[in-house]
């Protein structure tokens, strides 16, 4: 009887599949994400087994297997998985093939497969995953193989710099004890094996471009008085990592109670803030001295520290192609601009398409360069289009900007009445903002401060949003923003002397925000190529005269006299991430007899001829437009047309062309004397519709008029040339146009 029972047990063990066996019988593995990453929570799946790192084949892999991998690494889940060695080919053994997971397994080793080392794949089939950026609360890192230290990456729930009590009110926090959250508890790291490169990575994660020396004496004193709770490992970073999770795990720290880390103390990190986030001393310095012309800039991003990467070369701004673009190269850009390491390297013009040349392609950085311009790139690599423009999202310091502002009463978190924390009778209270002079630029700053992207609308009445009744009183008035400020407080305003005749309540300022925005750009080359003069009799200009498209002297002109018109075509592209739609509803559109269609924007462009010092010499006019898709890039469908009271706008990837032979597509220069001038065209001059970048809404050309002919040359869009070149064109640098 006893022999029969033993036989039955043995038979049961042989027949049960490996995925159903107890954990004690399972092979023990460790995982990491490797390869050419674009964010730190993605990469090629690598497995440590039997003392050796290897990869996983993409055959039969699924999102369920990706979920298991990501959770095993401490992330809440997987967003996607990628076959065919998308992050580069791995090396060594291909440990797993034909992996089948249900998604509930605790480890990839628990999933069914061919078995370890049984594979018919090549490294061109290495599988990769993209995990969720969120970490599992209470996740505890376990190193389950004594000899897996080599190449194992750091996996902790969270990292922070904990300031000493006297420094806690400083913003941003740049110095303090380093703590990592593991198993739901904050722990210090022993500094016995700590080095400067480790500090550099930590500072980058916290939004700072670099680390610096500090006075250790007060920290030694504090550490001697405090109870310490050390994490069980040391850390080895090379210094070019974007995140601690890319650093290698060091030796195990022996826990000895109070005598743990006996030769050292808890790690202290001190970081250097970027100029934008530095204390007031640096701000004063910036105002006192002109900042050197930067070689790299970001454009088109919704938030501070993100945007399309643009490089200055030979006096002209251009973009960077996304071939080989990765998080290490993106981190060089971020640090150069005064931010921390990169959160993400973006490809495929995710921050909108740039204009001008593509200056760099196949960029490779070591991660220690002072500037992107020092990195290697392939000058002979041609054929990159603006559809491949590279962009970045950088780590920025925690400034607490969102704590002093809120949106109230909206239907969703992206809209509502603007309420600010202001001072009233010596205490801080929530109150509203006066809507006098409230417009798109002010709304842009609010949305950015709250991390909600771009403004889609600015509201001067908010009676339909029931805000907090205790916050009805106006605490801020006279707000005027340039659009570049980080907070509403940095904009011009009345300060403590609030003046708001119509009061708050229903007239309080409001906003709606969006994560994407259009970006209109006038094709400067088309203007230059289509400019010419036409003498036209007054009797043929009756309709245009009624629409105020001629200069004032035309009011008294003889019907048989001629007007001299400087004609040109306008080709306006939408290079942004969302369609450009007029703010006015169709019911308020105006019928124009000259063009025989409705105009959805009464002031869409300004046309002007100016002297070289910026004074208007020809009475230009404010052109109204019907907005439609005249042409689109290949593969993009037209969505807007003016005929039959159709929907108006400009689709992303399309352009609206107003031909030179259309009425009002001119400047009346009848009264202009011969000389050298500047032709200026400004799109969306009143900032009526929000855009991701207003600097490229202005275009200027040099013009020479001899009384009979007009030469137009050097046409270029705002922001495309270096500041030295653009200084010869007044107003072009900053688009300083009144938008009220």
CSV table of C-alpha atoms in Angstrom, one decimal, residues 57-63 65 81 97-101 114:
chain,number,residue,atom,x,y,z
A,57,UNK,CA,12.7,35.5,-28.3
A,58,UNK,CA,9.6,37.2,-29.7
A,59,UNK,CA,7.9,34.0,-30.9
A,60,UNK,CA,4.5,33.7,-29.3
A,61,UNK,CA,5.2,36.6,-26.9
A,62,UNK,CA,2.1,38.5,-25.8
A,63,UNK,CA,1.0,41.5,-23.8
A,65,UNK,CA,4.0,38.1,-20.9
A,81,UNK,CA,5.7,44.9,-26.4
A,97,UNK,CA,11.5,31.0,-26.6
A,98,UNK,CA,7.7,30.4,-27.3
A,99,UNK,CA,6.8,32.0,-23.9
A,100,UNK,CA,3.2,31.6,-23.0
A,101,UNK,CA,1.9,33.6,-19.9
A,114,UNK,CA,10.4,25.6,-24.5
